Coordinates of C-alpha atoms and ligand atoms in Angstrom, one line a residue:
M1 CA 134.2 77.8 121.6
T2 CA 132.8 77.9 118.5
L3 CA 131.4 81.3 117.2
F4 CA 127.7 79.9 119.0
D5 CA 128.7 78.9 121.9
S6 CA 129.9 83.0 123.1
P7 CA 127.9 84.2 125.1
A8 CA 128.3 87.1 123.2
F9 CA 126.8 85.6 120.2
E10 CA 122.9 85.6 121.9
G11 CA 120.4 85.1 118.6
H12 CA 122.8 87.2 116.3
E13 CA 121.0 87.6 112.9
G14 CA 124.2 87.0 111.1
V15 CA 128.6 87.6 111.8
H16 CA 130.1 88.9 108.5
S17 CA 133.7 88.8 108.4
F18 CA 135.8 89.5 104.9
F19 CA 139.7 89.9 104.5
D20 CA 141.1 92.3 101.6
E21 CA 144.2 91.2 100.5
R22 CA 145.3 94.1 98.8
T23 CA 144.4 97.1 101.8
G24 CA 145.3 93.9 104.7
L25 CA 141.5 95.0 105.9
R26 CA 140.5 92.4 108.1
T27 CA 136.6 93.8 109.6
I28 CA 133.9 91.8 111.3
I29 CA 130.6 93.2 110.8
A30 CA 127.8 91.9 113.4
V31 CA 124.1 92.1 112.5
H32 CA 122.3 91.0 116.1
S33 CA 119.0 92.1 115.1
T34 CA 117.0 93.3 112.0
A35 CA 113.9 93.0 113.5
R36 CA 113.2 96.4 114.2
G37 CA 114.5 97.8 111.0
P38 CA 118.2 97.4 109.0
A39 CA 121.0 97.0 111.9
A40 CA 122.5 100.4 112.5
G41 CA 125.9 101.4 114.6
G42 CA 129.2 102.5 114.6
C43 CA 132.6 100.6 113.5
R44 CA 135.6 100.7 115.5
M45 CA 138.9 100.7 114.5
W46 CA 141.1 99.1 117.7
P47 CA 144.4 97.1 117.9
Y48 CA 142.7 93.8 118.9
P49 CA 145.8 91.7 119.5
T50 CA 143.1 88.1 118.5
A51 CA 140.8 88.1 115.8
E52 CA 138.6 86.5 118.8
L53 CA 139.0 89.5 120.8
A54 CA 137.8 91.3 117.8
L55 CA 134.7 89.3 117.2
E56 CA 133.9 89.3 121.3
D57 CA 133.8 92.8 120.3
A58 CA 132.0 93.2 117.7
L59 CA 128.9 90.6 119.1
R60 CA 128.6 92.4 122.5
L61 CA 128.2 96.1 120.9
S62 CA 125.7 95.1 118.4
R63 CA 123.5 93.8 120.8
A64 CA 124.3 96.5 123.2
M65 CA 122.8 98.1 119.9
S66 CA 120.0 96.9 119.1
Y67 CA 118.7 97.5 123.0
K68 CA 119.8 101.3 122.8
N69 CA 117.6 101.5 119.8
A70 CA 115.1 99.7 120.9
M71 CA 115.2 101.8 123.4
A72 CA 115.0 104.8 122.1
D73 CA 112.0 103.5 120.1
L74 CA 114.0 103.8 116.5
E75 CA 112.8 101.6 113.3
L76 CA 116.9 100.0 113.2
G77 CA 117.8 97.1 114.5
G78 CA 121.7 96.7 116.0
G79 CA 125.0 95.7 115.0
K80 CA 128.7 96.7 114.4
A81 CA 131.8 96.9 112.7
V82 CA 135.0 96.2 113.9
I83 CA 138.3 96.9 112.0
I84 CA 141.3 95.0 113.1
G85 CA 143.9 97.5 113.3
D86 CA 145.6 100.6 114.8
S87 CA 143.9 103.6 114.0
R88 CA 147.0 106.0 114.4
T89 CA 149.2 104.2 112.1
Q90 CA 146.8 102.3 110.0
K91 CA 144.3 103.9 107.9
T92 CA 144.3 104.8 104.9
P93 CA 141.4 105.9 102.1
A94 CA 141.8 102.3 100.7
L95 CA 141.4 100.4 103.6
F96 CA 138.0 102.7 104.3
E97 CA 137.3 102.2 100.5
A98 CA 137.4 97.7 101.4
F99 CA 135.4 98.5 104.8
G100 CA 132.9 100.2 102.4
R101 CA 132.5 97.4 99.6
A102 CA 132.2 94.8 102.8
V103 CA 129.4 97.0 104.7
E104 CA 127.5 97.2 100.5
R105 CA 128.0 93.0 100.6
V106 CA 125.8 92.5 103.7
G107 CA 122.9 94.4 101.1
G108 CA 121.8 97.2 103.5
R109 CA 120.7 94.5 106.5
Y110 CA 123.7 97.2 108.0
W111 CA 123.7 100.5 108.4
T112 CA 127.8 101.8 109.4
A113 CA 128.9 105.0 111.2
E114 CA 131.5 106.2 113.0
D115 CA 133.1 104.5 116.8
V116 CA 135.7 104.8 118.4
G117 CA 138.9 105.2 115.8
V118 CA 137.0 106.2 113.2
S119 CA 136.0 109.4 111.6
P120 CA 133.7 111.0 108.9
A121 CA 136.4 111.8 107.0
D122 CA 137.2 107.5 107.4
L123 CA 133.5 107.3 106.1
T124 CA 134.0 109.5 103.5
H125 CA 135.9 107.0 101.8
A126 CA 133.4 104.0 102.6
R127 CA 130.6 105.7 100.9
R128 CA 132.5 105.6 97.4
H129 CA 131.0 102.2 97.8
T130 CA 128.1 101.9 99.6
R131 CA 125.3 103.9 100.6
Y132 CA 124.3 102.8 104.2
V133 CA 126.5 104.9 105.7
A134 CA 125.8 107.4 108.7
G135 CA 127.9 110.6 110.0
L136 CA 129.5 112.3 106.8
E137 CA 129.4 115.7 106.7
G138 CA 128.2 118.6 104.0
H139 CA 124.4 117.2 102.6
P140 CA 121.2 118.4 103.2
A141 CA 120.6 114.9 105.6
A142 CA 123.4 115.3 107.4
S143 CA 123.2 114.8 111.7
G144 CA 126.2 116.8 112.4
D145 CA 128.3 116.0 115.5
P146 CA 125.4 113.8 117.6
S147 CA 127.5 115.2 121.3
P148 CA 124.7 117.9 121.9
V149 CA 121.5 115.5 121.5
T150 CA 123.1 113.2 123.6
A151 CA 123.7 115.7 126.5
E152 CA 120.0 117.2 125.7
G153 CA 118.9 113.7 126.8
I154 CA 121.4 113.3 129.5
F155 CA 120.3 117.1 131.1
R156 CA 116.7 115.5 130.8
G157 CA 117.4 112.3 131.9
I158 CA 118.8 113.2 134.8
R159 CA 116.3 116.7 135.4
L160 CA 113.3 113.5 135.2
C161 CA 115.6 111.4 138.1
V162 CA 116.3 114.4 140.2
R163 CA 112.6 115.2 140.0
R164 CA 111.6 111.6 141.2
G165 CA 114.2 110.8 143.6
L166 CA 114.7 114.0 145.5
S167 CA 111.3 115.8 144.8
R168 CA 113.4 118.7 143.6
D169 CA 114.4 120.8 140.6
L170 CA 117.9 121.5 139.8
D171 CA 118.5 124.5 140.5
G172 CA 120.7 124.4 143.8
V173 CA 121.4 120.3 143.3
T174 CA 124.7 119.5 142.8
V175 CA 125.9 117.5 139.5
A176 CA 129.4 115.5 139.5
I177 CA 130.7 115.1 136.0
Q178 CA 133.4 112.5 135.8
G179 CA 134.7 114.2 132.2
V180 CA 133.8 117.0 130.3
G181 CA 134.8 115.9 126.7
H182 CA 132.6 116.0 124.0
V183 CA 128.7 115.2 126.1
G184 CA 129.9 116.5 129.6
A185 CA 131.0 119.8 128.6
Y186 CA 127.8 120.5 126.9
L187 CA 125.9 118.6 129.9
A188 CA 128.1 121.0 132.3
D189 CA 126.7 123.9 130.3
K190 CA 122.9 123.1 130.7
L191 CA 123.0 122.1 133.7
H192 CA 124.4 125.5 135.3
A193 CA 121.9 127.3 133.0
A194 CA 119.0 125.6 134.9
G195 CA 120.8 126.6 138.2
A196 CA 122.8 123.5 139.2
K197 CA 126.3 123.1 140.9
L198 CA 128.7 122.0 139.0
V199 CA 132.2 119.9 140.4
I200 CA 133.9 118.2 137.6
A201 CA 136.6 116.4 136.1
D202 CA 138.9 115.5 133.3
V203 CA 142.6 114.0 132.8
N204 CA 142.6 116.8 130.4
E205 CA 143.3 120.1 131.7
A206 CA 142.4 122.2 129.3
A207 CA 139.1 121.3 128.7
V208 CA 138.3 120.9 132.9
R209 CA 139.8 124.9 132.8
E210 CA 137.8 125.4 129.6
V211 CA 134.5 124.6 131.2
A212 CA 135.4 125.5 134.6
A213 CA 135.4 129.7 133.2
R214 CA 132.0 129.1 131.7
T215 CA 130.7 127.7 134.5
G216 CA 132.3 128.4 138.1
A217 CA 132.4 124.7 138.2
K218 CA 134.9 123.6 141.1
V219 CA 137.8 121.3 139.7
V220 CA 138.8 118.2 141.2
P221 CA 141.3 115.9 140.6
A222 CA 140.2 113.2 137.7
A223 CA 140.4 110.2 141.3
A224 CA 139.0 112.7 143.3
I225 CA 135.8 113.5 141.6
F226 CA 134.3 110.2 143.1
D227 CA 134.7 111.7 146.4
A228 CA 132.7 114.6 146.0
Q229 CA 129.4 115.6 147.7
A230 CA 126.8 115.8 145.4
D231 CA 123.1 114.9 144.6
V232 CA 124.4 113.2 141.3
F233 CA 127.4 111.4 140.1
A234 CA 127.0 111.8 136.2
P235 CA 129.8 109.5 134.4
C236 CA 130.4 111.4 131.2
A237 CA 134.5 110.1 130.7
L238 CA 135.0 106.2 129.8
G239 CA 133.2 102.8 130.8
G240 CA 133.2 100.6 134.2
A241 CA 133.1 104.2 136.2
I242 CA 130.7 102.1 138.9
N243 CA 132.8 99.5 140.2
E244 CA 133.3 98.0 144.0
E245 CA 135.9 100.2 144.7
T246 CA 134.2 103.6 143.5
L247 CA 130.8 102.4 145.2
Q248 CA 132.1 102.6 148.1
R249 CA 133.5 106.2 147.7
I250 CA 130.4 107.6 145.7
S251 CA 127.9 109.5 147.9
A252 CA 125.2 110.8 145.5
P253 CA 121.5 109.0 145.8
I254 CA 121.2 109.5 141.7
I255 CA 123.5 108.6 139.1
A256 CA 122.8 109.1 136.1
G257 CA 125.6 110.1 132.9
G258 CA 126.4 109.9 129.4
A259 CA 129.0 107.5 128.9
N260 CA 128.6 103.8 127.7
N261 CA 129.0 100.5 130.0
Q262 CA 129.0 102.5 133.3
L263 CA 128.5 99.4 135.6
A264 CA 131.5 97.5 136.2
S265 CA 128.9 94.3 136.4
P266 CA 125.5 93.4 136.6
E267 CA 126.2 92.8 140.2
I268 CA 127.0 96.3 140.8
G269 CA 123.5 97.4 139.3
R270 CA 121.9 95.1 142.1
E271 CA 124.2 96.5 144.7
L272 CA 123.0 99.9 143.9
F273 CA 119.4 99.0 143.7
A274 CA 119.9 97.3 147.3
Q275 CA 121.7 100.7 148.3
G276 CA 118.5 102.5 147.4
R277 CA 120.1 104.4 144.8
L278 CA 118.7 105.6 141.6
Y279 CA 120.5 104.7 138.7
A280 CA 120.0 106.0 134.6
P281 CA 120.6 103.4 132.8
D282 CA 122.9 104.4 130.9
Y283 CA 121.9 103.6 127.2
V284 CA 118.7 105.0 128.2
I285 CA 119.4 108.4 128.7
N286 CA 122.8 108.1 126.5
G287 CA 120.4 107.4 123.4
G288 CA 120.2 111.4 122.0
G289 CA 123.0 110.5 120.1
I290 CA 121.6 107.2 117.9
I291 CA 118.6 109.1 117.9
N292 CA 120.3 111.9 115.6
V293 CA 121.9 109.3 113.5
A294 CA 118.9 108.1 112.8
G295 CA 117.8 111.4 111.9
E296 CA 120.0 111.1 108.9
I297 CA 119.3 106.9 108.0
R298 CA 116.0 107.9 108.0
A299 CA 116.2 111.9 105.9
L300 CA 118.8 109.7 103.2
E301 CA 116.1 106.5 103.3
R302 CA 113.6 109.4 102.4
G303 CA 116.1 111.1 100.1
E304 CA 114.7 114.4 102.6
A305 CA 116.6 116.5 104.4
F306 CA 117.4 116.0 108.2
D307 CA 114.0 116.9 110.4
A308 CA 115.2 118.4 113.9
A309 CA 111.7 118.0 115.1
W310 CA 111.4 114.4 114.1
V311 CA 114.8 114.0 116.5
E312 CA 112.6 116.2 118.9
A313 CA 109.5 114.4 119.2
K314 CA 112.3 110.7 119.4
L315 CA 114.1 112.7 122.3
G316 CA 110.7 113.2 124.2
R317 CA 109.8 109.2 123.5
L318 CA 112.8 108.7 125.2
M319 CA 112.0 110.5 128.4
D320 CA 109.0 108.5 128.5
T321 CA 110.7 105.2 128.0
L322 CA 113.4 106.1 131.1
D323 CA 110.2 107.4 133.1
E324 CA 108.9 104.0 132.3
V325 CA 111.4 102.2 134.0
L326 CA 112.0 104.1 136.5
D327 CA 108.3 103.5 137.1
R328 CA 108.1 99.6 136.8
A329 CA 111.8 98.9 138.8
R330 CA 109.7 101.0 141.9
Q331 CA 106.7 98.9 141.1
E332 CA 108.6 95.5 141.2
K333 CA 111.0 96.3 143.5
R334 CA 113.9 95.4 141.1
P335 CA 116.9 97.4 139.5
T336 CA 116.4 99.6 136.5
H337 CA 119.0 97.9 134.6
E338 CA 117.3 95.2 134.6
V339 CA 113.8 96.7 133.8
A340 CA 115.7 98.4 131.0
N341 CA 117.0 94.9 128.9
E342 CA 113.0 93.3 129.6
I343 CA 111.8 96.1 128.1
A344 CA 114.4 96.2 125.2
R345 CA 114.2 92.3 124.6
A346 CA 110.1 92.4 124.6
R347 CA 110.4 95.5 122.1
I348 CA 113.2 93.6 119.8
A349 CA 110.8 90.3 120.5
G350 CA 107.4 92.2 119.3
A351 CA 109.0 93.7 116.4
A352 CA 110.1 90.0 115.0
E353 CA 106.7 88.3 116.2
K354 CA 105.0 91.3 114.1
K355 CA 107.7 90.7 110.8
A356 CA 107.0 86.9 111.2
A357 CA 103.5 87.4 111.1
A358 CA 103.9 89.5 107.6
Ligands
NAD401 P1 135.0 112.4 124.7 O1 136.5 111.6 124.2 O2 134.8 113.5 123.7 O3 135.2 113.1 126.2 C1 135.5 111.9 127.0 C2 136.6 112.9 128.6 O4 136.8 112.0 129.3 C3 137.9 113.7 127.9 O5 137.8 114.6 127.9 C4 138.7 112.5 128.8 O6 139.9 113.6 128.9 C5 137.8 111.9 129.7 N1 138.6 110.9 130.3 C6 138.9 110.0 130.4 N2 139.4 109.1 131.3 C7 139.2 110.6 132.4 C8 139.6 109.5 133.5 N3 139.7 108.8 134.3 N4 139.0 110.7 134.7 C9 137.9 111.4 134.4 N5 137.7 112.1 133.0 C10 138.6 111.6 131.7 O7 133.8 111.6 124.6 P2 132.2 112.0 124.8 O8 131.9 112.0 122.8 O9 132.2 113.1 125.1 O10 131.6 110.8 125.0 C11 131.2 110.2 126.9 C12 131.2 109.0 127.4 O11 130.0 109.0 126.3 C13 131.8 108.0 126.3 O12 131.6 106.7 127.3 C14 130.9 107.7 125.0 O13 131.4 106.7 124.6 C15 129.5 108.1 125.3 N6 128.8 108.5 124.3 C16 129.1 109.3 123.5 C17 127.6 110.0 122.7 C18 128.4 111.1 122.1 O14 127.1 111.5 121.3 N7 129.3 111.4 121.7 C19 126.6 109.1 123.0 C20 126.3 108.1 123.5 C21 127.9 107.9 124.5

């Protein structure tokens, strides 16, 4: 199969591969769309067994960033970088310097940031050779940890879903949270403050203990979270939490949480819809983090300090977009994830047309 036949290719504007002999850097930078603005998306370092798998991942993730950035109404397109390698053993400052040179060669059409296996410290090395890096620490434009903003968006999204689906407020509603890491822990605090009852699980026992002590949450074993009696199931751990097996066990009428790629397949989304459950599309409800990063890119481009008020306005707009997705899905009797994809594609196509006409 050639690159152009790959199902993940779907209209990518550019796919750039770089090899640096001195450091052994092998990286692929996929630029899905720059219709709305420069492509933005993190850099993932992963020991992909083959270059083909690395390419598939880069393509899939960069397209997802286009959709996420469009739904967050950001003047950014979608892109993603992958570095082939083991982040535990193969990271060096020189490797990330070489990565910075690769980003620079894409000429400002791609902004990088952290993702799985890549930290702000790694990006500091990349920054020596390119200015197209967000997610750095210690400068006036820096946006800091995106997790609290991500959690705030999810909190508001859950409140919206509960109001729409259950015609009530969060007080007394039970939310089951799978994963109380960065996002899940902030989310638990916010839900607790709003009067929700919590059931939580995490494979990290120290994390659950800490969150339970603060919020009075009921703790269940990680594998038992799907069986919890709850009004809302909030996946905040890894992707694929909603699959054929877990769907049989989840009783909650609302599924809304922070994890990326919650649906194991598009068919699961259709099944959720057929069962009359309300699913908040993951890449819409968890868009707070990228809004925060976009705030940093905006500040860097303008030579200004980070503007929290701009981020707050975008977060408000994100909730309007979630409301629009849920409205249309109800009116058109269609699954929410399909409606979200359609709106994202229309926003990207609209921007492309405008750009072509200019
Ligand atoms: P994290 O690594 O801090 O937290 C994930 C937590 O899930 C960890 O505590 C981990 O122990 C736990 N976990 C892993 N497997 C589990 C299992 N089988 N059962 C229960 N718990 C399990 O990551 P995070 O930053 O909180 O992100 C959580 C999810 O949200 C990820 O899917 C991430 O891609 C997505 N997301 C995060 C952000 C952000 O701003 N951090 C933004 C958008 C999306």
